PDB file of C-alpha atoms and ligand atoms in Angstrom:
ATOM      1  CA  MET A   1     107.620  85.191 172.102  1.00 63.00           C
ATOM      2  CA  LYS A   2     110.370  87.496 170.911  1.00 64.00           C
ATOM      3  CA  LYS A   3     111.375  84.920 168.299  1.00 65.00           C
ATOM      4  CA  VAL A   4     107.804  84.561 166.991  1.00 65.00           C
ATOM      5  CA  LEU A   5     107.589  88.322 166.659  1.00 60.00           C
ATOM      6  CA  SER A   6     110.800  88.617 164.678  1.00 65.00           C
ATOM      7  CA  VAL A   7     109.737  85.790 162.366  1.00 63.00           C
ATOM      8  CA  MET A   8     106.472  87.654 161.809  1.00 60.00           C
ATOM      9  CA  ILE A   9     108.278  90.890 161.056  1.00 56.00           C
ATOM     10  CA  ALA A  10     110.616  89.086 158.685  1.00 62.00           C
ATOM     11  CA  THR A  11     107.651  87.507 156.865  1.00 58.00           C
ATOM     12  CA  ILE A  12     105.851  90.819 156.553  1.00 54.00           C
ATOM     13  CA  SER A  13     108.866  92.694 155.246  1.00 61.00           C
ATOM     14  CA  LEU A  14     109.616  89.868 152.827  1.00 54.00           C
ATOM     15  CA  SER A  15     106.127  89.988 151.333  1.00 59.00           C
ATOM     16  CA  ALA A  16     106.310  93.784 151.124  1.00 58.00           C
ATOM     17  CA  LEU A  17     109.560  93.360 149.248  1.00 54.00           C
ATOM     18  CA  ILE A  18     108.012  90.860 146.821  1.00 51.00           C
ATOM     19  CA  ALA A  19     104.982  93.102 146.251  1.00 59.00           C
ATOM     20  CA  GLY A  20     107.259  96.072 145.642  1.00 55.00           C
ATOM     21  CA  ALA A  21     109.375  94.101 143.200  1.00 57.00           C
ATOM     22  CA  SER A  22     106.375  92.952 141.168  1.00 54.00           C
ATOM     23  CA  ILE A  23     105.044  96.505 140.910  1.00 51.00           C
ATOM     24  CA  ALA A  24     108.474  97.617 139.704  1.00 55.00           C
ATOM     25  CA  ALA A  25     108.527  94.793 137.119  1.00 54.00           C
ATOM     26  CA  ASP A  26     105.110  95.913 135.871  1.00 54.00           C
ATOM     27  CA  LYS A  27     106.398  99.415 135.305  1.00 53.00           C
ATOM     28  CA  THR A  28     109.433  98.250 133.331  1.00 55.00           C
ATOM     29  CA  GLU A  29     107.127  96.144 131.159  1.00 53.00           C
ATOM     30  CA  LYS A  30     105.032  99.192 130.281  1.00 54.00           C
ATOM     31  CA  LYS A  31     108.029 101.398 129.826  1.00 63.00           C
ATOM     32  CA  SER A  32     109.836  98.940 127.601  1.00 92.00           C
ATOM     33  CA  GLY A  33     107.158  99.118 124.864  1.00 97.00           C
ATOM     34  CA  GLU A  34     107.664 102.852 124.699  1.00 96.00           C
ATOM     35  CA  ALA A  35     111.452 102.660 125.067  1.00 97.00           C
ATOM     36  CA  GLU A  36     111.739  99.987 122.358  1.00 97.00           C
ATOM     37  CA  PHE A  37     109.467 101.998 120.080  1.00 98.00           C
ATOM     38  CA  LYS A  38     111.673 105.064 120.534  1.00 97.00           C
ATOM     39  CA  LYS A  39     114.767 103.004 119.883  1.00 97.00           C
ATOM     40  CA  HIS A  40     113.636 101.158 116.744  1.00 98.00           C
ATOM     41  CA  CYS A  41     110.613 102.885 115.216  1.00 98.00           C
ATOM     42  CA  ALA A  42     110.498 106.565 116.153  1.00 98.00           C
ATOM     43  CA  VAL A  43     113.117 107.525 113.532  1.00 98.00           C
ATOM     44  CA  CYS A  44     110.478 107.022 110.827  1.00 98.00           C
ATOM     45  CA  HIS A  45     107.368 107.080 113.010  1.00 98.00           C
ATOM     46  CA  PRO A  46     107.797 110.091 115.321  1.00 98.00           C
ATOM     47  CA  ASP A  47     104.596 110.573 117.337  1.00 98.00           C
ATOM     48  CA  GLY A  48     103.053 107.741 115.341  1.00 98.00           C
ATOM     49  CA  GLY A  49     103.502 109.542 112.033  1.00 98.00           C
ATOM     50  CA  ASN A  50     105.460 108.356 109.012  1.00 98.00           C
ATOM     51  CA  THR A  51     108.290 110.462 107.589  1.00 98.00           C
ATOM     52  CA  VAL A  52     108.855 108.109 104.626  1.00 98.00           C
ATOM     53  CA  ASN A  53     105.271 107.487 103.495  1.00 98.00           C
ATOM     54  CA  ALA A  54     102.839 110.011 104.945  1.00 98.00           C
ATOM     55  CA  ALA A  55      99.795 107.873 104.073  1.00 98.00           C
ATOM     56  CA  LYS A  56     100.946 105.023 106.320  1.00 98.00           C
ATOM     57  CA  THR A  57     101.020 106.444 109.818  1.00 98.00           C
ATOM     58  CA  LEU A  58     100.513 104.362 112.948  1.00 98.00           C
ATOM     59  CA  HIS A  59      97.267 106.127 113.782  1.00 98.00           C
ATOM     60  CA  LYS A  60      94.162 103.975 113.915  1.00 98.00           C
ATOM     61  CA  LYS A  61      92.578 105.403 110.763  1.00 98.00           C
ATOM     62  CA  ASP A  62      95.560 104.498 108.563  1.00 98.00           C
ATOM     63  CA  ARG A  63      96.149 101.165 110.270  1.00 98.00           C
ATOM     64  CA  ASP A  64      92.484 100.243 109.898  1.00 98.00           C
ATOM     65  CA  ALA A  65      92.595 101.118 106.194  1.00 98.00           C
ATOM     66  CA  ASP A  66      95.363  98.528 105.803  1.00 98.00           C
ATOM     67  CA  GLY A  67      93.724  95.908 108.046  1.00 98.00           C
ATOM     68  CA  ILE A  68      96.324  96.348 110.793  1.00 98.00           C
ATOM     69  CA  LYS A  69      94.059  96.125 113.815  1.00 96.00           C
ATOM     70  CA  LYS A  70      95.564  93.798 116.398  1.00 97.00           C
ATOM     71  CA  PRO A  71      99.014  93.842 118.023  1.00 98.00           C
ATOM     72  CA  ALA A  72      99.699  90.612 116.063  1.00 98.00           C
ATOM     73  CA  ASP A  73      99.172  92.511 112.796  1.00 98.00           C
ATOM     74  CA  ILE A  74     101.755  95.088 113.867  1.00 98.00           C
ATOM     75  CA  ILE A  75     104.233  92.343 114.728  1.00 98.00           C
ATOM     76  CA  ALA A  76     103.604  90.797 111.287  1.00 98.00           C
ATOM     77  CA  LYS A  77     104.454  94.179 109.736  1.00 98.00           C
ATOM     78  CA  MET A  78     107.753  94.345 111.673  1.00 98.00           C
ATOM     79  CA  ARG A  79     108.667  90.837 110.502  1.00 98.00           C
ATOM     80  CA  ASN A  80     107.570  91.467 106.922  1.00 98.00           C
ATOM     81  CA  PRO A  81     107.472  95.191 106.153  1.00 98.00           C
ATOM     82  CA  GLY A  82     106.482  96.992 102.959  1.00 98.00           C
ATOM     83  CA  PRO A  83     108.670  99.274 100.817  1.00 98.00           C
ATOM     84  CA  GLY A  84     110.759 101.802 102.744  1.00 98.00           C
ATOM     85  CA  MET A  85     110.460 100.157 106.156  1.00 98.00           C
ATOM     86  CA  THR A  86     113.294  98.345 107.916  1.00 98.00           C
ATOM     87  CA  GLN A  87     112.754  94.646 108.596  1.00 98.00           C
ATOM     88  CA  PHE A  88     112.974  93.610 112.246  1.00 98.00           C
ATOM     89  CA  ASP A  89     113.671  89.922 112.815  1.00 98.00           C
ATOM     90  CA  LYS A  90     113.467  88.063 116.124  1.00 97.00           C
ATOM     91  CA  LYS A  91     117.158  88.666 116.730  1.00 97.00           C
ATOM     92  CA  THR A  92     116.750  92.439 116.591  1.00 97.00           C
ATOM     93  CA  ILE A  93     113.393  92.548 118.392  1.00 97.00           C
ATOM     94  CA  PRO A  94     112.408  89.330 120.226  1.00 97.00           C
ATOM     95  CA  ASP A  95     108.698  88.386 120.321  1.00 97.00           C
ATOM     96  CA  LYS A  96     108.181  89.746 123.832  1.00 96.00           C
ATOM     97  CA  ALA A  97     109.571  93.180 122.981  1.00 97.00           C
ATOM     98  CA  ALA A  98     107.680  93.144 119.667  1.00 98.00           C
ATOM     99  CA  GLN A  99     104.461  92.484 121.591  1.00 97.00           C
ATOM    100  CA  ALA A 100     105.244  95.359 123.993  1.00 98.00           C
ATOM    101  CA  ILE A 101     105.863  97.726 121.058  1.00 98.00           C
ATOM    102  CA  ALA A 102     102.652  96.612 119.330  1.00 98.00           C
ATOM    103  CA  GLU A 103     100.592  97.152 122.491  1.00 97.00           C
ATOM    104  CA  TYR A 104     102.206 100.548 122.992  1.00 98.00           C
ATOM    105  CA  ILE A 105     101.193 101.532 119.448  1.00 98.00           C
ATOM    106  CA  THR A 106      97.560 100.394 119.750  1.00 98.00           C
ATOM    107  CA  LYS A 107      97.221 102.140 123.123  1.00 97.00           C
ATOM    108  CA  THR A 108      99.027 105.349 122.194  1.00 98.00           C
ATOM    109  CA  PHE A 109      98.205 106.210 118.586  1.00 97.00           C
ATOM    110  CA  LYS A 110      94.415 106.435 118.252  1.00 95.00           C
TER     111      LYS A 110
HETATM  112  C1  HEC B   1     113.215 103.306 107.911  1.00 94.97           C
HETATM  113  C2  HEC B   1     111.932 103.819 108.316  1.00 94.97           C
HETATM  114  C3  HEC B   1     111.038 102.959 109.175  1.00 94.97           C
HETATM  115  C4  HEC B   1     111.307 102.372 110.399  1.00 94.97           C
HETATM  116  C5  HEC B   1     112.600 102.397 111.181  1.00 94.97           C
HETATM  117  C6  HEC B   1     110.066 101.742 110.809  1.00 94.97           C
HETATM  118  N1  HEC B   1     109.076 101.924 109.877  1.00 94.97           N
HETATM  119 FE1  HEC B   1     107.176 101.250 109.960  1.00 94.97          FE
HETATM  120  N2  HEC B   1     106.813 101.971 108.108  1.00 94.97           N
HETATM  121  C7  HEC B   1     107.727 102.630 107.306  1.00 94.97           C
HETATM  122  C8  HEC B   1     107.188 102.802 105.958  1.00 94.97           C
HETATM  123  C9  HEC B   1     107.876 103.460 104.792  1.00 94.97           C
HETATM  124  C10 HEC B   1     105.888 102.234 106.001  1.00 94.97           C
HETATM  125  C11 HEC B   1     104.911 102.122 104.822  1.00 94.97           C
HETATM  126  C12 HEC B   1     105.173 100.828 104.080  1.00 94.97           C
HETATM  127  C13 HEC B   1     104.513  99.677 104.748  1.00 94.97           C
HETATM  128  O1  HEC B   1     103.288  99.690 104.893  1.00 94.97           O
HETATM  129  O2  HEC B   1     105.213  98.736 105.140  1.00 94.97           O
HETATM  130  C14 HEC B   1     105.676 101.744 107.366  1.00 94.97           C
HETATM  131  C15 HEC B   1     104.518 101.169 107.820  1.00 94.97           C
HETATM  132  C16 HEC B   1     104.312 100.688 109.096  1.00 94.97           C
HETATM  133  C17 HEC B   1     103.054 100.176 109.580  1.00 94.97           C
HETATM  134  C18 HEC B   1     101.744 100.119 108.795  1.00 94.97           C
HETATM  135  C19 HEC B   1     101.040 101.457 108.897  1.00 94.97           C
HETATM  136  C20 HEC B   1      99.809 101.551 108.035  1.00 94.97           C
HETATM  137  O3  HEC B   1      99.049 102.520 108.231  1.00 94.97           O
HETATM  138  O4  HEC B   1      99.596 100.700 107.168  1.00 94.97           O
HETATM  139  C21 HEC B   1     103.256  99.763 110.852  1.00 94.97           C
HETATM  140  C22 HEC B   1     102.231  99.145 111.796  1.00 94.97           C
HETATM  141  C23 HEC B   1     104.641 100.038 111.180  1.00 94.97           C
HETATM  142  N3  HEC B   1     105.254 100.615 110.089  1.00 94.97           N
HETATM  143  C24 HEC B   1     105.241  99.739 112.380  1.00 94.97           C
HETATM  144  C25 HEC B   1     106.585  99.951 112.639  1.00 94.97           C
HETATM  145  C26 HEC B   1     107.221  99.546 113.861  1.00 94.97           C
HETATM  146  C27 HEC B   1     106.522  98.852 115.011  1.00 94.97           C
HETATM  147  C28 HEC B   1     108.531  99.892 113.765  1.00 94.97           C
HETATM  148  C29 HEC B   1     109.634  99.643 114.772  1.00 94.97           C
HETATM  149  C30 HEC B   1     109.790  98.304 115.242  1.00 94.97           C
HETATM  150  C31 HEC B   1     108.707 100.542 112.473  1.00 94.97           C
HETATM  151  N4  HEC B   1     107.506 100.546 111.817  1.00 94.97           N
HETATM  152  C32 HEC B   1     109.909 101.065 112.013  1.00 94.97           C
HETATM  153  C33 HEC B   1     108.990 103.039 107.693  1.00 94.97           C
HETATM  154  C34 HEC B   1     109.646 102.652 108.854  1.00 94.97           C
END
């Protein structure tokens, strides 16, 4: 009986550990979009603005005017930017991080 109980306790604490770990992973995922944005983009796009070309901010109105509506469109811009913007290839920002940045932008800059 004692053994059964300790196996049960071990199982419960193990699943609590797994649940805790997956919540933590979720948080890093969300944070990394913001962190990556701050690292690579915020120099020219502080608060979603644009210090180089004021007409091309990351806010929805300006993005919409240029047909940049989905996260995929933002990733396309990183891979193939216009004049004045740094190019970010997959080596600098891998697809997963690029996706996280793009989602951060669409969620944050309305
Ligand atoms: C060196 C400055 C600079 C950096 C760094 C930079 N950008 Fe830009 N960005 C610009 C300029 C200038 C434009 C306007 C030219 C163009 O449309 O490509 C622009 C335009 C954009 C647009 C289109 C906005 C619109 O309204 O049409 C998006 C989206 C964008 N940048 C995303 C990013 C992301 C994401 C990063 C980081 C991974 C980034 N930029 C880093 C300068 C920069």
